[in-house]
Short mmCIF file of C-alpha atoms and ligand atoms in Angstrom, two decimals:
data_model
loop_
_atom_site.label_atom_id
_atom_site.label_comp_id
_atom_site.label_asym_id
_atom_site.label_seq_id
_atom_site.Cartn_x
_atom_site.Cartn_y
_atom_site.Cartn_z
CA LEU A 14 -70.79 -8.25 199.19
CA GLU A 15 -67.18 -8.16 197.95
CA SER A 16 -65.34 -5.19 199.49
CA LEU A 17 -63.91 -2.35 197.41
CA ASP A 18 -60.47 -2.55 195.83
CA VAL A 19 -59.47 0.76 197.40
CA GLU A 20 -55.92 0.67 196.02
CA ALA A 21 -57.19 0.25 192.46
CA ILE A 22 -59.65 3.09 193.05
CA ARG A 23 -56.96 5.37 194.49
CA GLN A 24 -54.84 4.90 191.35
CA GLN A 25 -57.53 6.85 189.46
CA PHE A 26 -57.07 9.94 191.65
CA PRO A 27 -53.64 11.52 191.08
CA ILE A 28 -54.57 14.23 193.59
CA LEU A 29 -54.41 11.65 196.37
CA GLN A 30 -50.68 11.24 195.67
CA ARG A 31 -50.04 14.91 196.39
CA GLU A 32 -47.73 15.73 199.26
CA PHE A 33 -47.44 18.82 201.44
CA ASP A 34 -44.28 19.20 203.54
CA GLY A 35 -43.36 15.69 202.52
CA GLN A 36 -46.62 14.19 203.82
CA GLN A 37 -49.19 12.56 201.53
CA VAL A 38 -52.60 14.22 201.68
CA VAL A 39 -55.28 12.47 203.73
CA TYR A 40 -58.50 13.74 202.18
CA LEU A 41 -61.41 13.39 204.60
CA ASP A 42 -63.58 16.31 203.43
CA ASN A 43 -65.84 14.41 201.03
CA ALA A 44 -69.10 15.80 202.38
CA ALA A 45 -67.86 19.20 201.13
CA THR A 46 -66.78 17.83 197.78
CA THR A 47 -65.41 14.56 196.49
CA GLN A 48 -62.36 14.09 194.27
CA THR A 49 -62.71 13.42 190.54
CA PRO A 50 -61.48 10.14 189.01
CA ASP A 51 -59.54 10.09 185.73
CA PRO A 52 -62.46 8.61 183.72
CA VAL A 53 -64.60 11.63 184.62
CA VAL A 54 -61.82 14.14 183.88
CA ASN A 55 -61.06 12.34 180.60
CA ALA A 56 -64.71 12.32 179.55
CA MET A 57 -64.91 16.10 179.99
CA SER A 58 -61.58 16.64 178.21
CA ASP A 59 -62.79 14.46 175.32
CA TYR A 60 -65.91 16.58 175.08
CA TYR A 61 -63.91 19.80 174.81
CA ARG A 62 -61.40 18.24 172.43
CA GLU A 63 -63.75 16.33 170.14
CA TYR A 64 -67.36 17.50 170.17
CA ASN A 65 -67.67 20.84 171.92
CA ALA A 66 -70.65 22.75 170.56
CA ASN A 67 -73.75 24.45 171.83
CA VAL A 68 -76.77 22.20 172.30
CA HIS A 69 -80.45 22.34 171.34
CA ARG A 70 -79.72 20.43 168.15
CA GLY A 71 -77.99 22.93 165.93
CA ILE A 72 -77.89 21.74 162.30
CA HIS A 73 -74.19 20.83 162.25
CA HIS A 74 -72.57 17.51 163.28
CA LEU A 75 -70.81 18.82 166.37
CA SER A 76 -73.98 20.34 167.79
CA GLN A 77 -75.84 17.11 167.08
CA GLU A 78 -73.24 15.13 169.01
CA ALA A 79 -73.13 17.62 171.90
CA SER A 80 -76.94 17.74 172.07
CA ILE A 81 -77.24 13.96 172.19
CA ALA A 82 -74.57 13.74 174.90
CA TYR A 83 -76.33 16.42 176.94
CA GLU A 84 -79.74 14.80 176.57
CA GLU A 85 -78.43 11.30 177.29
CA ALA A 86 -76.84 12.55 180.51
CA HIS A 87 -80.37 13.29 181.69
CA ASP A 88 -81.43 9.76 180.74
CA ARG A 89 -78.48 8.25 182.65
CA VAL A 90 -79.23 10.24 185.81
CA ALA A 91 -82.91 9.29 185.57
CA GLU A 92 -81.91 5.62 185.41
CA PHE A 93 -79.49 6.04 188.33
CA ILE A 94 -82.18 7.25 190.76
CA ASN A 95 -85.05 5.30 189.15
CA ALA A 96 -86.87 8.37 187.85
CA ASP A 97 -89.34 8.05 185.02
CA GLY A 98 -87.21 9.48 182.22
CA ARG A 99 -85.35 12.68 181.31
CA GLU A 100 -88.50 14.79 181.70
CA GLU A 101 -88.14 14.42 185.47
CA ILE A 102 -84.46 15.43 185.57
CA VAL A 103 -83.60 19.16 185.55
CA PHE A 104 -79.92 20.07 185.53
CA THR A 105 -79.15 22.96 187.87
CA LYS A 106 -75.91 24.47 189.10
CA ASN A 107 -76.02 22.52 192.39
CA THR A 108 -78.35 21.31 195.15
CA THR A 109 -78.81 24.86 196.38
CA GLU A 110 -80.19 26.01 193.05
CA ALA A 111 -82.47 22.96 192.90
CA GLU A 112 -83.99 23.97 196.24
CA ASN A 113 -84.41 27.53 194.98
CA LEU A 114 -86.01 26.35 191.74
CA VAL A 115 -88.89 24.69 193.61
CA ALA A 116 -89.09 27.53 196.12
CA TYR A 117 -89.39 30.21 193.42
CA SER A 118 -91.21 28.30 190.74
CA TRP A 119 -93.76 26.59 192.97
CA GLY A 120 -93.45 28.11 196.48
CA LEU A 121 -93.61 31.78 195.57
CA ASN A 122 -96.63 31.20 193.31
CA GLU A 123 -98.60 28.77 195.45
CA LEU A 124 -97.93 29.49 199.14
CA GLU A 125 -100.02 32.00 201.11
CA PRO A 126 -100.73 33.02 204.73
CA GLY A 127 -102.09 30.05 206.69
CA ASP A 128 -100.03 27.56 204.71
CA GLU A 129 -97.20 25.74 206.48
CA ILE A 130 -93.72 24.70 205.38
CA VAL A 131 -92.23 21.90 207.48
CA LEU A 132 -88.44 21.55 207.66
CA THR A 133 -86.17 19.74 210.11
CA GLU A 134 -83.77 21.22 212.65
CA MET A 135 -80.89 19.52 210.83
CA GLU A 136 -81.50 21.18 207.45
CA HIS A 137 -78.57 22.55 205.45
CA HIS A 138 -78.87 26.29 204.74
CA ALA A 139 -79.61 25.41 201.09
CA SER A 140 -83.02 24.24 202.22
CA LEU A 141 -83.47 26.04 205.55
CA VAL A 142 -82.68 29.60 204.43
CA THR A 143 -84.48 29.16 201.11
CA TRP A 144 -87.78 28.01 202.62
CA GLN A 145 -87.42 30.39 205.59
CA GLN A 146 -87.25 33.33 203.14
CA ILE A 147 -90.08 31.98 200.98
CA GLY A 148 -92.14 31.75 204.16
CA LYS A 149 -91.44 35.42 204.89
CA ARG A 150 -92.36 36.48 201.36
CA THR A 151 -95.55 34.45 201.14
CA GLY A 152 -96.77 34.62 204.74
CA ALA A 153 -96.54 30.84 205.07
CA ASP A 154 -95.38 29.58 208.48
CA VAL A 155 -92.14 27.61 208.76
CA LYS A 156 -91.95 24.82 211.34
CA TYR A 157 -89.10 22.48 212.28
CA ILE A 158 -89.23 18.78 213.10
CA GLN A 159 -87.15 18.34 216.24
CA VAL A 160 -83.91 16.41 216.39
CA ASP A 161 -83.80 14.18 219.47
CA GLU A 162 -80.87 13.63 221.82
CA THR A 163 -79.53 10.79 219.65
CA GLY A 164 -79.34 13.08 216.61
CA ARG A 165 -82.31 11.46 214.89
CA LEU A 166 -85.57 13.09 213.84
CA ASP A 167 -88.34 12.85 216.41
CA MET A 168 -90.91 11.15 214.18
CA ASP A 169 -93.69 11.53 216.75
CA HIS A 170 -93.06 15.27 216.53
CA ALA A 171 -93.08 14.99 212.72
CA ARG A 172 -96.54 13.37 212.82
CA GLU A 173 -97.75 16.10 215.17
CA LEU A 174 -96.26 18.96 213.10
CA ILE A 175 -97.37 17.86 209.62
CA THR A 176 -101.06 18.73 209.26
CA ASP A 177 -103.59 19.54 206.55
CA ASP A 178 -102.14 23.09 206.57
CA THR A 179 -98.75 21.72 205.52
CA GLU A 180 -98.04 22.34 201.85
CA ILE A 181 -94.49 21.02 201.67
CA VAL A 182 -92.10 18.98 203.83
CA SER A 183 -88.48 19.70 202.89
CA ALA A 184 -86.02 17.41 204.65
CA VAL A 185 -82.42 16.38 204.36
CA HIS A 186 -82.10 12.69 203.47
CA VAL A 187 -78.67 12.28 205.11
CA SER A 188 -77.45 15.04 207.43
CA ASN A 189 -74.10 16.57 206.42
CA THR A 190 -73.43 17.38 210.07
CA LEU A 191 -74.84 14.48 212.08
CA GLY A 192 -74.60 11.74 209.48
CA THR A 193 -78.16 10.79 210.36
CA VAL A 194 -80.00 8.89 207.64
CA ASN A 195 -83.58 10.14 207.83
CA PRO A 196 -86.62 7.97 206.99
CA ALA A 197 -87.27 9.57 203.60
CA ALA A 198 -90.13 7.25 202.61
CA GLU A 199 -91.86 7.62 205.98
CA LEU A 200 -91.60 11.42 205.88
CA THR A 201 -93.01 11.34 202.34
CA GLU A 202 -95.86 9.08 203.41
CA ILE A 203 -96.79 11.44 206.26
CA ALA A 204 -96.63 14.45 203.91
CA HIS A 205 -98.86 12.67 201.38
CA GLU A 206 -101.38 11.73 204.08
CA HIS A 207 -101.91 15.50 204.34
CA ASP A 208 -101.71 16.23 200.61
CA ALA A 209 -98.37 17.97 201.11
CA PHE A 210 -95.37 17.70 198.81
CA SER A 211 -92.18 15.96 199.94
CA PHE A 212 -88.82 17.43 198.92
CA LEU A 213 -85.71 15.47 199.92
CA ASP A 214 -82.27 17.03 199.92
CA GLY A 215 -80.13 14.12 198.77
CA ALA A 216 -76.76 15.88 198.51
CA GLN A 217 -75.28 13.42 201.05
CA ALA A 218 -77.34 10.44 199.94
CA VAL A 219 -77.17 9.95 196.15
CA PRO A 220 -73.34 9.92 196.14
CA ASN A 221 -73.14 7.46 198.99
CA ARG A 222 -75.94 4.88 198.81
CA PRO A 223 -78.56 3.51 196.44
CA VAL A 224 -81.42 6.01 196.09
CA ASP A 225 -84.74 5.09 194.45
CA VAL A 226 -86.95 8.18 194.17
CA ASP A 227 -89.86 6.04 193.01
CA ALA A 228 -89.66 3.81 196.08
CA ILE A 229 -89.43 6.88 198.31
CA ASP A 230 -92.26 8.42 196.29
CA ALA A 231 -90.64 11.86 196.69
CA ASP A 232 -92.21 14.73 194.78
CA PHE A 233 -88.85 16.50 194.52
CA TYR A 234 -85.31 15.31 195.17
CA ALA A 235 -82.05 17.28 194.83
CA PHE A 236 -78.33 16.49 194.71
CA SER A 237 -74.99 17.76 193.32
CA GLY A 238 -72.51 16.35 190.84
CA HIS A 239 -69.41 17.45 192.76
CA LYS A 240 -70.31 15.29 195.76
CA MET A 241 -70.50 12.12 193.69
CA ALA A 242 -67.09 12.03 191.94
CA GLY A 243 -68.48 14.39 189.32
CA PRO A 244 -67.70 18.00 188.37
CA THR A 245 -68.74 21.20 190.11
CA GLY A 246 -71.29 23.39 188.34
CA ILE A 247 -73.99 20.78 187.91
CA GLY A 248 -76.74 19.59 190.22
CA VAL A 249 -80.00 17.77 189.72
CA LEU A 250 -83.57 18.53 190.58
CA TYR A 251 -85.74 15.44 190.26
CA GLY A 252 -89.44 16.28 190.12
CA LYS A 253 -92.53 14.22 189.36
CA ARG A 254 -93.41 14.94 185.75
CA GLU A 255 -96.95 16.05 186.48
CA LEU A 256 -95.68 18.59 189.03
CA LEU A 257 -92.97 20.00 186.80
CA GLU A 258 -95.53 20.28 183.98
CA GLU A 259 -97.68 22.50 186.20
CA MET A 260 -94.84 24.69 187.46
CA GLU A 261 -93.99 28.04 185.91
CA PRO A 262 -90.28 28.57 185.20
CA TYR A 263 -88.61 31.33 187.22
CA LEU A 264 -85.56 31.81 184.96
CA TYR A 265 -86.30 32.88 181.40
CA GLY A 266 -84.35 33.03 178.14
CA GLY A 267 -83.36 30.94 175.16
CA GLY A 268 -83.67 27.17 175.02
CA MET A 269 -86.61 27.10 177.44
CA ILE A 270 -89.24 28.54 175.08
CA ARG A 271 -91.55 27.06 172.43
CA LYS A 272 -92.83 30.26 170.78
CA VAL A 273 -91.97 33.92 171.42
CA THR A 274 -93.77 36.99 170.08
CA PHE A 275 -93.40 40.60 171.19
CA GLU A 276 -96.47 40.10 173.37
CA GLU A 277 -96.25 36.57 174.69
CA SER A 278 -94.07 33.49 175.13
CA THR A 279 -94.85 29.82 175.62
CA TRP A 280 -92.60 27.29 177.26
CA GLY A 281 -90.71 24.31 175.88
CA ASP A 282 -91.01 20.65 176.86
CA LEU A 283 -89.62 19.17 180.07
CA PRO A 284 -86.96 19.34 181.30
CA TRP A 285 -85.76 22.12 178.96
CA LYS A 286 -88.44 24.50 180.29
CA PHE A 287 -86.31 24.79 183.44
CA GLU A 288 -82.94 24.98 181.68
CA PRO A 289 -82.60 28.47 180.18
CA GLY A 290 -79.53 29.58 178.26
CA THR A 291 -76.41 27.54 177.51
CA PRO A 292 -76.42 24.67 180.01
CA PRO A 293 -73.46 22.96 181.76
CA ILE A 294 -72.69 20.68 178.79
CA ALA A 295 -69.21 19.49 179.77
CA GLU A 296 -70.44 19.06 183.33
CA ALA A 297 -73.33 16.92 182.13
CA VAL A 298 -70.85 14.71 180.26
CA GLY A 299 -68.80 14.54 183.46
CA LEU A 300 -71.83 13.70 185.59
CA HIS A 301 -72.78 10.93 183.16
CA ALA A 302 -69.25 9.53 183.47
CA ALA A 303 -69.42 9.80 187.27
CA VAL A 304 -72.68 7.83 187.36
CA ASP A 305 -71.13 5.15 185.15
CA TRP A 306 -68.04 5.07 187.37
CA LEU A 307 -70.06 4.75 190.59
CA GLU A 308 -72.36 2.10 189.12
CA GLU A 309 -69.35 0.07 188.07
CA ILE A 310 -68.30 0.00 191.74
CA GLY A 311 -71.89 -0.54 192.87
CA MET A 312 -73.75 1.78 195.24
CA ASP A 313 -74.31 -0.98 197.79
CA ARG A 314 -70.54 -1.41 197.96
CA VAL A 315 -70.04 2.35 198.25
CA ARG A 316 -72.48 2.47 201.13
CA THR A 317 -70.95 -0.52 202.92
CA HIS A 318 -67.43 0.89 202.60
CA GLU A 319 -68.44 4.31 203.92
CA GLU A 320 -70.50 2.95 206.79
CA ALA A 321 -67.62 0.70 207.82
CA LEU A 322 -65.18 3.63 207.84
CA ALA A 323 -67.65 5.83 209.71
CA ALA A 324 -68.19 3.07 212.28
CA TYR A 325 -64.43 2.62 212.68
CA ALA A 326 -63.93 6.37 213.07
CA TYR A 327 -66.86 6.57 215.49
CA ASP A 328 -65.44 3.76 217.64
CA ARG A 329 -61.92 5.20 217.64
CA LEU A 330 -63.13 8.71 218.53
CA GLU A 331 -65.64 7.40 221.06
CA ALA A 332 -62.74 5.70 222.87
CA GLU A 333 -61.11 9.11 223.44
CA ASP A 334 -62.41 10.49 226.76
CA ASP A 335 -62.14 14.12 225.64
CA VAL A 336 -63.98 13.78 222.31
CA GLU A 337 -67.68 14.56 221.88
CA ILE A 338 -69.34 13.04 218.80
CA TYR A 339 -72.61 14.38 217.33
CA GLY A 340 -75.28 12.22 215.76
CA PRO A 341 -76.41 8.61 216.11
CA GLU A 342 -74.08 5.79 217.11
CA ALA A 343 -72.46 4.02 214.16
CA GLY A 344 -74.90 1.79 212.34
CA SER A 345 -77.45 1.61 209.55
CA ASP A 346 -78.77 5.12 210.06
CA ARG A 347 -75.43 6.90 210.11
CA GLY A 348 -73.87 7.87 206.76
CA GLY A 349 -70.16 8.11 205.99
CA LEU A 350 -69.21 11.07 208.17
CA VAL A 351 -68.47 11.92 211.80
CA SER A 352 -68.62 15.40 213.34
CA PHE A 353 -66.98 15.89 216.72
CA ASN A 354 -65.21 18.27 219.08
CA LEU A 355 -62.04 17.82 221.16
CA GLU A 356 -62.53 19.21 224.67
CA GLY A 357 -60.74 22.52 225.21
CA VAL A 358 -59.82 22.94 221.54
CA HIS A 359 -61.84 25.06 219.07
CA ALA A 360 -62.75 23.19 215.91
CA HIS A 361 -60.82 25.66 213.79
CA ASP A 362 -57.66 25.13 215.86
CA LEU A 363 -58.06 21.36 215.70
CA THR A 364 -58.59 21.46 211.95
CA SER A 365 -55.53 23.63 211.55
CA ILE A 366 -53.48 21.07 213.48
CA MET A 367 -54.95 18.35 211.28
CA ASN A 368 -53.77 20.35 208.28
CA ASP A 369 -50.24 20.40 209.76
CA HIS A 370 -50.48 16.63 209.34
CA THR A 371 -51.86 17.10 205.81
CA ILE A 372 -55.22 15.75 206.95
CA ALA A 373 -58.10 17.59 205.22
CA VAL A 374 -61.20 17.77 207.42
CA ARG A 375 -63.78 20.53 207.70
CA ALA A 376 -64.33 22.85 210.66
CA GLY A 377 -67.29 25.12 211.17
CA ASP A 378 -71.04 24.91 211.20
CA HIS A 379 -71.25 22.98 207.90
CA CYS A 380 -74.03 25.36 206.79
CA THR A 381 -76.19 24.11 209.66
CA GLN A 382 -75.89 27.04 212.10
CA PRO A 383 -79.30 26.54 213.79
CA LEU A 384 -78.36 22.90 214.42
CA HIS A 385 -75.07 23.92 216.00
CA ASP A 386 -76.94 26.43 218.17
CA LYS A 387 -79.18 23.56 219.28
CA LEU A 388 -76.11 21.38 219.96
CA GLY A 389 -74.72 24.26 222.03
CA VAL A 390 -71.44 24.44 220.13
CA PRO A 391 -70.19 27.19 217.78
CA ALA A 392 -68.55 24.73 215.44
CA SER A 393 -67.50 21.14 214.97
CA THR A 394 -64.81 19.26 213.08
CA ARG A 395 -66.11 16.83 210.48
CA ALA A 396 -64.37 13.87 208.88
CA SER A 397 -66.25 12.54 205.86
CA PHE A 398 -65.34 9.47 203.87
CA TYR A 399 -65.54 8.20 200.33
CA VAL A 400 -64.56 5.14 198.31
CA TYR A 401 -60.83 5.99 198.29
CA ASN A 402 -60.42 6.37 202.07
CA THR A 403 -58.89 3.74 204.37
CA ARG A 404 -58.85 2.72 208.03
CA GLU A 405 -55.19 3.79 208.17
CA GLU A 406 -56.34 7.33 207.32
CA VAL A 407 -58.77 7.20 210.24
CA ASP A 408 -55.84 6.13 212.45
CA GLU A 409 -53.88 9.19 211.25
CA LEU A 410 -56.83 11.42 212.13
CA VAL A 411 -57.04 10.02 215.66
CA ALA A 412 -53.26 10.18 216.18
CA ALA A 413 -53.23 13.89 215.28
CA LEU A 414 -55.54 14.64 218.21
CA GLU A 415 -52.53 14.24 220.54
CA ASP A 416 -50.75 17.22 218.94
CA ALA A 417 -53.82 19.35 219.49
CA ARG A 418 -54.00 18.31 223.14
CA GLN A 419 -50.34 19.21 223.64
CA LEU A 420 -50.80 22.59 222.02
CA PHE A 421 -54.25 23.72 223.11
CA ALA A 422 -55.84 21.63 225.80
C1 7TS B 29 -77.10 18.20 202.92
C2 7TS B 29 -76.62 19.26 201.95
N1 7TS B 29 -77.53 19.98 201.27
C3 7TS B 29 -77.16 20.92 200.38
C4 7TS B 29 -75.82 21.19 200.16
C5 7TS B 29 -75.46 22.25 199.15
O1 7TS B 29 -74.82 21.62 198.05
P1 7TS B 29 -74.23 22.57 196.90
O2 7TS B 29 -75.38 23.39 196.43
O3 7TS B 29 -73.68 21.62 195.87
O4 7TS B 29 -73.17 23.38 197.58
C6 7TS B 29 -74.85 20.47 200.85
C7 7TS B 29 -73.38 20.77 200.64
N2 7TS B 29 -72.65 20.63 201.85
C8 7TS B 29 -71.44 21.12 202.03
C9 7TS B 29 -70.71 21.91 201.22
O5 7TS B 29 -69.50 22.13 201.87
N3 7TS B 29 -69.50 21.51 203.08
C10 7TS B 29 -70.69 20.87 203.21
O6 7TS B 29 -71.05 20.18 204.16
C11 7TS B 29 -75.25 19.48 201.76
O7 7TS B 29 -74.34 18.75 202.45
#
């Protein structure tokens, strides 16, 4: 597999040329959000400049063009994750809203006391808090698949925990804290053995590696545009057509209806049934452009580049005696991020020192507080990589540790 032309890629991101105090930014916070290449920005500008209009096929030319662009963005995303057409692709605001859509539209209506919701201990709050609250409101029990000492899911525990009382298994595909790549297809298979649904949170997977929802056989799958070189304000809920057909919408309004009378309303076709009001049109155009941009690079190449950087960062940090790394050793089941702590230095202080070197990393619990409680640390510092990052940037990260030691340790 030919490696990425990182320099050519970086030329498409003017933001990466920015300097603070005379130092060029080193952007290593991609798990929070990725940067946006010129082709994506230009596609959205072109939309606003040339064919901005509201969708749902107004009679005039501009609306026709905007409607087609909006609809075709669904087709492009479906193709990207190997879904069976636009009917299985609902545009949401983000991954969080996609989780809430299933929780409110299916969970609130179907779950009852005695039912069980199975999550993992490494869930992001988008999934964990959502299903935890749905459990409280429906009386369903929430259980957590344990994370073992290597930072991987304990699959024996998963097989023990998922039973015929399980109605849904909601699991992160790639952990945004540990980097762990979970066995999405195996989890789905176990869920299906017990007639439970499988919902994968792919916010850290779709941007970073090839994802085939059909091969995984997921019932639901969620991800965000802003983590895959696309715009903020748009996410995706993939759902099997037959499931989405059965589900009642939980947000009502225009665009999602078929017929409305004073007494009753009926719902429109998929996916529009779940897309009330004026949708994120420019964002959909941007997401389409981001998918095209990523596919031109090739998702296998994206994955290889990220895993190589994560492995390099892991090895360099591992070689530091006073650094503790969380998650599996570098390899095929670690995605493109590394969370760690420097002994004697709080993550926030370390990250502030990093910022003095114009290195952008993330400190905190990464919206996985229960996982940090389990790790026994209040916070961690996370470096996360994308297609425009280099080994030299990893070297800068490691070099900055010395300043922190001098100041805090
Ligand atoms: C695994 C995972 N799930 C869900 C979300 C929520 O995505 P959103 O709805 O688009 O915000 C994130 C975002 N994670 C992070 C956002 O900022 N730092 C992070 O690690 C995530 O990493």
